[in-house]
XYZ file of C-alpha atoms in Angstrom:
605
model
C 176.591 122.578 244.178
C 173.824 122.251 246.771
C 171.902 125.071 245.087
C 172.049 123.250 241.727
C 170.884 120.039 243.361
C 168.060 121.867 245.088
C 166.940 123.454 241.855
C 166.951 120.058 240.141
C 164.910 118.501 242.933
C 162.361 121.315 242.868
C 162.152 121.039 239.080
C 161.529 117.296 239.287
C 158.667 117.850 241.790
C 156.792 120.034 239.318
C 154.102 118.573 237.111
C 155.414 117.603 233.713
C 153.250 120.263 232.104
C 154.970 123.031 234.075
C 158.353 121.471 233.388
C 157.645 121.573 229.686
C 156.360 125.162 229.891
C 159.489 126.327 231.694
C 161.733 124.416 229.341
C 159.806 125.885 226.416
C 160.292 129.420 227.785
C 164.015 129.011 228.444
C 164.927 126.852 225.438
C 162.496 128.142 222.795
C 161.019 131.555 223.559
C 164.170 133.380 224.672
C 166.475 132.018 221.922
C 163.869 132.567 219.194
C 163.311 136.156 220.283
C 167.053 136.861 220.368
C 167.875 135.023 217.169
C 164.734 136.306 215.424
C 165.606 139.912 216.210
C 169.108 139.384 214.883
C 167.839 137.640 211.758
C 165.327 140.393 211.074
C 168.078 143.006 211.186
C 170.420 140.849 209.147
C 167.701 140.093 206.579
C 166.899 143.780 206.257
C 170.526 144.729 205.560
C 171.071 141.750 203.283
C 167.952 142.464 201.219
C 168.814 146.160 201.084
C 172.302 145.303 199.770
C 170.760 142.845 197.312
C 168.349 145.368 195.821
C 170.964 148.111 195.698
C 173.411 145.761 193.955
C 170.770 144.945 191.341
C 170.057 148.644 191.017
C 173.764 149.411 190.506
C 173.990 146.680 187.871
C 171.065 148.167 185.941
C 172.538 151.652 186.301
C 175.816 150.323 184.933
C 173.920 148.753 182.014
C 172.216 152.065 181.179
C 175.504 153.938 181.527
C 177.147 151.596 179.013
C 174.245 152.091 176.593
C 174.568 155.868 176.826
C 178.334 155.701 176.425
C 177.968 153.695 173.203
C 175.291 156.083 171.924
C 177.286 159.244 172.711
C 180.414 157.760 171.163
C 178.605 156.767 167.985
C 176.776 160.079 167.670
C 180.050 161.906 168.237
C 181.583 159.996 165.327
C 178.577 160.950 163.201
C 178.959 164.622 164.142
C 182.642 164.573 163.287
C 181.995 163.019 159.869
C 179.275 165.572 159.088
C 181.161 168.638 160.338
C 184.305 167.697 158.406
C 182.469 166.674 155.232
C 183.565 168.900 152.353
C 180.156 168.789 150.694
C 178.387 170.036 153.809
C 180.909 172.839 154.295
C 180.537 173.873 150.661
C 176.758 174.100 150.949
C 177.027 176.184 154.126
C 179.621 178.558 152.689
C 178.237 179.046 149.133
C 175.864 181.778 148.027
C 173.235 180.055 145.901
C 171.436 182.027 143.187
C 168.191 180.113 143.537
C 166.413 177.564 145.707
C 166.529 174.884 143.013
C 170.321 175.064 142.852
C 170.442 174.887 146.648
C 168.079 171.891 146.794
C 170.093 170.020 144.154
C 173.245 170.522 146.179
C 171.570 169.214 149.332
C 170.034 166.211 147.535
C 173.405 165.248 146.077
C 175.027 165.075 149.519
C 175.048 161.390 150.576
C 176.539 161.872 154.035
C 173.507 163.528 155.606
C 170.948 161.214 153.975
C 172.963 158.147 154.954
C 173.245 159.072 158.616
C 169.650 160.265 158.846
C 168.268 156.949 157.565
C 170.783 154.406 158.843
C 171.169 155.026 162.564
C 168.099 154.197 164.638
C 169.350 156.102 167.667
C 169.258 159.392 165.702
C 165.776 160.890 165.413
C 166.834 163.877 163.337
C 169.859 165.885 162.253
C 169.634 169.691 162.034
C 172.200 172.177 160.749
C 171.324 175.753 161.697
C 172.870 178.422 159.473
C 172.641 182.188 159.023
C 173.481 181.933 155.289
C 170.657 183.987 153.723
C 170.750 181.971 150.501
C 169.813 178.793 152.394
C 166.258 178.050 153.441
C 164.645 175.289 155.463
C 165.194 172.079 153.524
C 165.855 168.593 154.870
C 168.595 168.856 157.511
C 169.313 172.550 156.887
C 167.425 175.130 158.987
C 167.555 178.895 158.555
C 168.581 180.430 161.830
C 166.224 183.049 163.258
C 166.492 185.271 166.305
C 164.724 182.776 168.567
C 167.446 180.231 167.843
C 170.200 182.744 168.443
C 168.763 183.494 171.860
C 168.854 179.861 172.983
C 171.447 178.801 175.538
C 172.777 175.982 173.419
C 173.395 178.253 170.415
C 175.233 180.842 172.480
C 177.324 178.107 174.085
C 178.136 176.675 170.625
C 179.331 180.125 169.504
C 181.576 180.389 172.568
C 183.280 176.997 172.369
C 184.587 174.970 169.469
C 184.146 171.526 171.012
C 181.182 169.203 171.218
C 178.697 169.412 174.105
C 175.353 167.854 174.982
C 172.120 169.620 175.884
C 168.558 168.706 176.790
C 166.462 170.467 174.137
C 162.699 170.977 174.361
C 160.481 170.881 171.265
C 156.769 170.692 170.469
C 155.145 168.002 168.336
C 152.094 168.394 166.092
C 149.783 168.208 169.104
C 151.708 171.007 170.838
C 152.904 168.568 173.465
C 156.273 169.390 174.936
C 158.990 166.807 174.303
C 162.599 166.622 175.410
C 165.556 165.210 173.498
C 169.186 164.687 174.356
C 171.092 166.536 171.640
C 174.693 166.784 170.555
C 175.585 170.371 169.664
C 178.673 171.305 167.672
C 179.700 174.433 165.824
C 180.805 173.770 162.241
C 183.903 175.809 161.472
C 183.575 177.558 158.098
C 186.935 178.783 156.839
C 186.973 182.044 154.886
C 183.228 182.421 155.200
C 181.213 185.112 156.987
C 178.484 182.648 157.876
C 178.010 180.492 160.957
C 176.575 177.000 161.329
C 175.652 174.801 164.271
C 175.060 171.028 164.048
C 172.375 169.559 166.330
C 171.839 165.766 166.439
C 168.752 164.565 168.335
C 168.764 161.195 170.115
C 165.535 159.286 169.499
C 163.584 158.969 172.776
C 161.734 155.887 171.510
C 165.065 154.218 170.785
C 166.176 154.973 174.345
C 162.890 153.624 175.677
C 163.428 150.310 173.879
C 167.000 149.842 175.166
C 166.876 151.570 178.534
C 163.456 150.861 180.043
C 163.310 147.996 182.507
C 160.072 146.535 183.829
C 161.475 146.510 187.360
C 163.339 149.798 187.483
C 162.720 153.352 186.403
C 165.305 155.628 184.849
C 165.714 159.413 184.998
C 168.460 161.150 182.979
C 169.681 164.717 182.777
C 172.732 166.442 181.358
C 174.875 168.937 183.251
C 172.615 171.291 185.250
C 169.717 170.958 182.836
C 166.290 169.461 183.284
C 165.421 165.784 182.848
C 165.448 164.858 179.149
C 164.437 161.207 179.554
C 162.382 159.401 182.187
C 160.503 156.135 182.308
C 157.699 158.259 183.716
C 157.337 160.858 180.952
C 155.576 163.253 183.333
C 158.971 163.879 184.936
C 160.550 165.114 181.660
C 161.564 168.757 181.878
C 161.738 168.719 185.671
C 164.722 168.566 187.999
C 166.390 165.331 189.037
C 164.620 163.734 192.048
C 168.006 163.401 193.801
C 170.024 166.451 194.823
C 173.193 166.331 192.707
C 176.496 167.973 193.536
C 177.198 169.342 190.058
C 180.611 170.697 191.031
C 181.987 167.223 191.726
C 183.893 165.632 188.868
C 182.076 162.344 189.383
C 178.893 162.266 191.444
C 177.786 158.914 192.834
C 174.950 158.226 195.251
C 173.233 155.020 196.328
C 170.550 155.030 198.976
C 166.896 155.416 199.816
C 164.808 158.541 199.302
C 161.127 159.415 199.267
C 159.765 160.288 195.830
C 156.148 161.318 195.365
C 155.361 160.057 198.848
C 156.868 156.632 198.154
C 160.064 155.107 199.532
C 162.448 154.246 196.678
C 165.941 152.875 196.310
C 168.017 155.034 193.965
C 171.435 154.802 192.349
C 172.883 157.888 190.649
C 176.062 157.821 188.598
C 177.848 160.250 186.294
C 178.775 159.549 182.679
C 181.334 161.805 181.034
C 180.097 161.985 177.454
C 182.552 160.758 174.860
C 185.030 163.457 173.755
C 182.979 166.088 175.543
C 183.009 168.046 178.745
C 179.303 167.357 179.322
C 178.207 165.125 182.192
C 175.135 162.921 181.953
C 173.556 162.047 185.290
C 171.836 158.653 185.258
C 169.392 157.972 188.089
C 167.952 154.451 188.414
C 164.880 154.014 190.649
C 163.427 150.951 192.319
C 159.939 151.783 193.581
C 159.092 148.275 194.723
C 162.266 147.087 196.473
C 161.475 148.687 199.832
C 157.940 147.260 199.764
C 159.348 143.815 199.006
C 161.758 144.077 201.932
C 158.983 145.197 204.238
C 156.798 142.285 203.109
C 159.630 139.839 203.742
C 160.194 141.287 207.207
C 156.468 140.928 207.961
C 156.612 137.312 206.834
C 159.711 136.658 208.938
C 158.023 138.245 211.967
C 154.934 136.113 211.411
C 157.113 133.016 211.140
C 158.797 133.864 214.451
C 155.398 134.274 216.077
C 154.240 130.957 214.656
C 157.477 129.342 215.834
C 156.637 130.496 219.378
C 152.913 129.734 219.474
C 152.648 126.377 217.720
C 155.259 124.598 219.890
C 153.466 125.856 222.994
C 150.150 124.490 221.731
C 151.741 121.172 220.801
C 153.398 120.875 224.221
C 150.045 121.502 225.910
C 148.201 118.964 223.704
C 150.702 116.131 223.665
C 151.914 116.184 227.286
C 149.181 113.785 228.526
C 150.038 110.848 226.263
C 153.614 111.622 225.288
C 155.181 109.060 227.628
C 152.920 106.255 226.445
C 153.690 106.933 222.777
C 157.420 107.015 223.468
C 157.147 103.668 225.252
C 155.189 102.187 222.341
C 157.767 103.423 219.854
C 160.584 101.954 221.921
C 158.832 98.587 222.018
C 158.530 98.526 218.211
C 162.177 99.495 217.771
C 163.198 96.734 220.197
C 161.276 94.211 218.090
C 163.179 95.345 214.976
C 166.507 95.027 216.795
C 165.594 91.374 217.455
C 164.820 90.877 213.713
C 161.085 90.827 214.330
C 159.732 92.935 211.462
C 156.010 92.594 212.216
C 155.153 96.155 213.353
C 151.832 97.515 214.493
C 149.737 98.764 211.547
C 149.402 102.365 212.776
C 150.862 104.814 215.279
C 148.785 107.562 216.846
C 149.586 111.198 216.124
C 151.322 113.166 213.358
C 154.394 114.677 214.989
C 158.071 113.764 215.180
C 157.353 110.521 217.010
C 155.004 109.363 214.274
C 157.610 110.471 211.698
C 160.182 108.404 213.562
C 157.768 105.463 213.447
C 157.262 106.139 209.739
C 161.045 106.117 209.266
C 161.116 102.852 211.202
C 158.529 101.437 208.794
C 160.570 102.670 205.814
C 163.701 101.127 207.300
C 161.942 97.801 207.820
C 160.601 97.980 204.271
C 164.126 98.732 202.966
C 165.537 95.797 204.926
C 162.937 93.472 203.439
C 163.492 94.912 199.972
C 167.271 94.566 200.259
C 166.896 90.963 201.348
C 164.588 90.343 198.367
C 167.009 92.124 196.020
C 169.926 90.110 197.361
C 168.028 86.904 196.692
C 166.992 88.124 193.235
C 170.578 89.198 192.488
C 171.814 85.727 193.307
C 169.281 84.253 190.889
C 170.178 86.766 188.136
C 173.887 86.161 188.667
C 173.341 82.456 188.177
C 171.270 83.109 185.045
C 173.975 85.469 183.729
C 176.639 82.819 184.187
C 174.496 80.342 182.279
C 173.851 82.822 179.428
C 177.539 83.740 179.294
C 178.463 80.099 178.913
C 175.852 79.720 176.140
C 177.219 82.828 174.321
C 180.801 81.585 174.586
C 179.693 78.263 173.143
C 177.872 79.979 170.270
C 180.878 82.244 169.567
C 183.180 79.245 169.431
C 180.717 77.421 167.182
C 180.376 80.407 164.792
C 184.064 81.219 164.351
C 185.154 81.070 160.706
C 188.734 81.119 159.601
C 189.084 84.001 157.071
C 191.831 82.082 155.263
C 189.307 79.336 154.511
C 187.101 81.922 152.738
C 190.062 83.385 150.800
C 191.312 79.943 149.756
C 187.805 78.868 148.716
C 187.293 81.998 146.591
C 190.762 81.552 145.042
C 189.896 77.948 144.146
C 186.646 79.085 142.505
C 188.557 81.862 140.644
C 191.112 79.349 139.275
C 188.302 77.068 138.110
C 186.685 80.026 136.349
C 189.994 80.854 134.613
C 190.394 77.218 133.611
C 186.889 77.325 132.170
C 187.798 80.492 130.270
C 185.396 82.802 132.143
C 187.788 85.708 132.831
C 184.981 88.092 133.815
C 183.761 85.743 136.548
C 187.367 85.218 137.715
C 187.886 88.968 137.901
C 184.662 89.402 139.875
C 185.686 86.679 142.333
C 189.133 88.265 142.732
C 187.661 91.690 143.476
C 185.154 90.170 145.903
C 187.971 88.341 147.693
C 189.981 91.563 148.086
C 186.931 93.375 149.393
C 186.138 90.602 151.871
C 189.742 90.476 153.026
C 189.734 94.238 153.721
C 186.432 94.047 155.598
C 187.422 91.033 157.721
C 190.897 92.361 158.489
C 189.514 95.734 159.668
C 186.581 94.497 161.725
C 188.752 94.389 164.843
C 190.844 97.500 164.130
C 190.186 101.137 165.004
C 192.120 102.879 162.189
C 193.563 102.217 158.748
C 195.533 104.370 156.323
C 193.675 106.756 154.045
C 195.303 105.024 151.060
C 193.988 101.592 152.058
C 190.481 102.975 152.595
C 190.523 104.627 149.136
C 191.851 101.390 147.565
C 188.878 99.565 149.101
C 186.566 102.103 147.426
C 188.414 101.477 144.123
C 187.856 97.704 144.415
C 184.196 98.280 145.281
C 183.710 100.523 142.225
C 185.369 97.894 140.010
C 182.753 95.399 141.207
C 180.013 97.948 140.464
C 181.522 98.461 136.987
C 181.171 94.723 136.337
C 177.539 95.045 137.422
C 176.489 98.263 135.673
C 179.068 98.541 132.881
C 179.410 102.033 131.396
C 176.163 103.176 133.024
C 178.222 104.456 135.968
C 181.724 105.951 135.761
C 184.038 106.556 138.675
C 186.775 109.138 139.246
C 189.082 109.714 142.224
C 190.713 113.126 142.780
C 193.487 113.394 145.382
C 195.219 116.672 146.207
C 198.690 116.800 144.715
C 201.392 116.117 147.296
C 198.991 114.498 149.789
C 200.689 111.438 151.337
C 197.876 108.885 151.723
C 200.029 106.624 153.893
C 200.670 109.390 156.453
C 197.065 109.897 157.519
C 194.863 107.362 159.284
C 191.103 107.083 159.112
C 188.317 104.959 160.576
C 188.008 101.767 158.492
C 184.922 101.046 156.367
C 183.943 104.733 156.406
C 183.870 105.716 152.709
C 182.466 102.634 150.941
C 178.966 102.938 152.533
C 178.819 106.601 151.429
C 179.731 105.647 147.849
C 177.197 102.805 147.960
C 174.524 105.254 149.163
C 175.341 107.546 146.205
C 174.863 104.655 143.755
C 171.718 103.196 145.319
C 169.868 106.464 145.985
C 171.603 109.113 143.901
C 171.935 107.224 140.600
C 168.934 104.925 141.012
C 166.950 106.652 138.256
C 169.978 107.309 136.033
C 169.759 105.035 132.990
C 173.097 106.180 131.576
C 175.829 108.750 132.170
C 175.962 108.157 135.938
C 179.098 109.515 137.567
C 180.674 109.117 141.018
C 183.567 111.420 142.012
C 185.551 110.976 145.245
C 187.656 114.063 146.059
C 190.252 114.313 148.826
C 191.900 117.614 149.773
C 193.109 119.622 152.755
C 191.312 122.796 153.716
C 194.530 124.142 155.272
C 197.946 122.440 154.993
C 198.942 122.607 158.661
C 197.969 120.074 161.314
C 195.297 122.347 162.709
C 193.371 122.180 159.437
C 190.761 119.793 158.065
C 190.734 116.964 155.584
C 187.718 117.176 153.271
C 186.458 114.013 151.550
C 183.608 114.672 149.085
C 181.507 111.980 147.401
C 179.617 113.571 144.484
C 177.031 112.056 142.172
C 175.231 113.596 139.215
C 171.916 111.957 140.026
C 168.473 113.449 140.362
C 169.301 115.277 143.600
C 166.797 116.154 146.320
C 164.216 118.798 147.031
C 164.736 121.183 149.966
C 162.197 119.238 152.043
C 163.833 115.866 151.326
C 167.291 117.295 152.036
C 166.181 118.659 155.424
C 164.616 115.302 156.308
C 167.829 113.464 155.382
C 169.900 115.845 157.515
C 167.561 115.154 160.445
C 167.665 111.384 159.875
C 171.469 111.190 160.024
C 171.479 113.116 163.323
C 168.543 111.478 165.157
C 168.076 107.713 165.106
C 164.527 106.524 164.440
C 164.207 102.777 165.049
C 161.053 102.642 162.902
C 162.766 103.665 159.651
C 164.926 101.515 157.387
C 166.569 104.265 155.276
C 169.611 106.436 156.030
C 170.785 103.998 158.716
C 174.206 103.631 157.061
C 174.731 107.415 156.897
C 173.457 107.744 160.496
C 176.019 105.163 161.688
C 178.864 106.857 159.818
C 177.866 110.256 161.237
C 177.817 108.822 164.771
C 181.231 107.149 164.274
C 182.726 110.466 163.130
C 181.343 112.376 166.136
C 182.344 109.707 168.657
C 185.880 109.292 167.295
C 186.843 112.835 166.289
C 184.536 115.041 168.332
C 181.068 116.596 168.167
C 182.161 119.223 165.619
C 183.116 116.661 162.942
C 180.269 115.003 161.063
C 178.633 114.378 157.694
C 177.418 117.336 155.652
C 174.909 116.778 152.856
C 174.404 119.228 149.982
C 171.970 118.601 147.135
C 170.078 120.399 144.401
C 167.181 118.810 142.592
C 168.091 117.888 139.037
C 171.839 118.474 139.581
C 173.122 115.893 142.070
C 174.197 115.341 145.646
C 177.431 115.853 147.603
C 178.210 114.144 150.923
C 181.183 115.694 152.712
C 183.226 114.164 155.530
C 185.208 116.675 157.639
C 188.070 115.125 159.640
C 190.745 116.937 161.720
C 194.224 116.405 160.274
C 195.855 116.466 163.705
C 193.887 113.399 164.833
C 194.607 111.568 161.544
C 198.384 111.877 161.535
C 200.269 108.774 162.688
C 197.023 107.101 163.704
C 196.291 109.523 166.599
C 192.891 109.094 168.213
């Protein structure tokens, strides 16, 4: 206890600069060195795991690509080797080349596979039938072919296997292909045939190559047949592979061409084959990235040690005075005196604290101003609400007054002998009654909505006469009282068809409203089509209309009704249910409403 007290007394006798230096050493330097060393090691392992995980993911991607390719090519080889036409060509003795060429040209299997599948660069069938010569996929087998390893292996085994095959192009450059090799069994024939399908290296380069990683592939104990760096083709794998293992897997770091690389090697058992494809994925930049990050972290640790020391040395002389000044300003704020000094010396944490104090004072003043403004707005809102309530009360109209007035006018028209005017007033009254009664409702029956369209079309008939005819088609057995629909949904669509679709139609105009179910169960759809035989629309006008009913443009005056109906459908039934417009210039236009039956039954929302 006395020792601790003595240490404290000695510490207090030191100049403040030395106190800060010792505190800095104990509190900053030692912990930063310990924690920094730990973080450097942890960062190294974490980044190494991160890059190897990415490498494994890319290796897995390439392995899946090769599995799909080998499976598909295997299916192609099976179809070709079991094709009766191919077997016949290989087993027959042709009298002349023309007969042989006609037989090959008539075979659709080989031409189809050779031209359809991008992953296949070429298909070759080697045969020792002397009556067959080199033509298309058929190649006359010579002694050089018989001496190849893949041919001898094909003669020894009946199954499919894969080989890396070298060939020369027109520039005598050596190229390597991954090839499927399969002996074609010829029954009751003295001849032999071997099918060789080459995988297109350019196709592999498109699907396999990655801008970040390199790939090196080999099959069984053979040389590399594909590499992102083509100079490696024909050489051994850069990683020592244990070929005797059933499945070889290696992930780690090796030096390749004098450069540290992360590698991941996996084994793919080719589809329906005993061959093993070794896929090596390389990351030549990962180790450099990790090293750069470690350098940055080390530099940050050094900066974290040096800068605090410099700041302690610079700010020791006036630190106490600045703290006292800050405390005085904070005390003023605590006494609700918000007049702070205009500036505070320095740019460190104390000045940031003073800046926060200024922000806090500003927020307090702003909140007080907002509270005062809110009180004023609340008072104004109460006044406006009272004015709106007064206007609503003043503008209320009893619908029965309108009905009774129209009925009185209709009776006077009948008394005067004007039956057409009386009929028009009666139809208008029914239409108004339906509109007013459904303004406050969310759904109505499908039958009532269609009846409203009927009344509307009767009014239009009084207006246009026989210029426009109307027909309603309802699916047989469809109960219109069972399904509910949004009110006032169909009449605007019919009105749009008359105003825009039949505007230029002098006679023979026709409106057809069709109602049917796409599927009868409750998971199906109800389709409501409104067709007109008007002038229709061009492709450009149709696309513009489809855009207008999806995106509201306040500057336009057209298509607002269809836009509103489309929005009502999406809001009520879901984003997938909307208006669909179909039109052909000179033929007419169809507007289709798609509504889910499940949400229509029994008024379900």
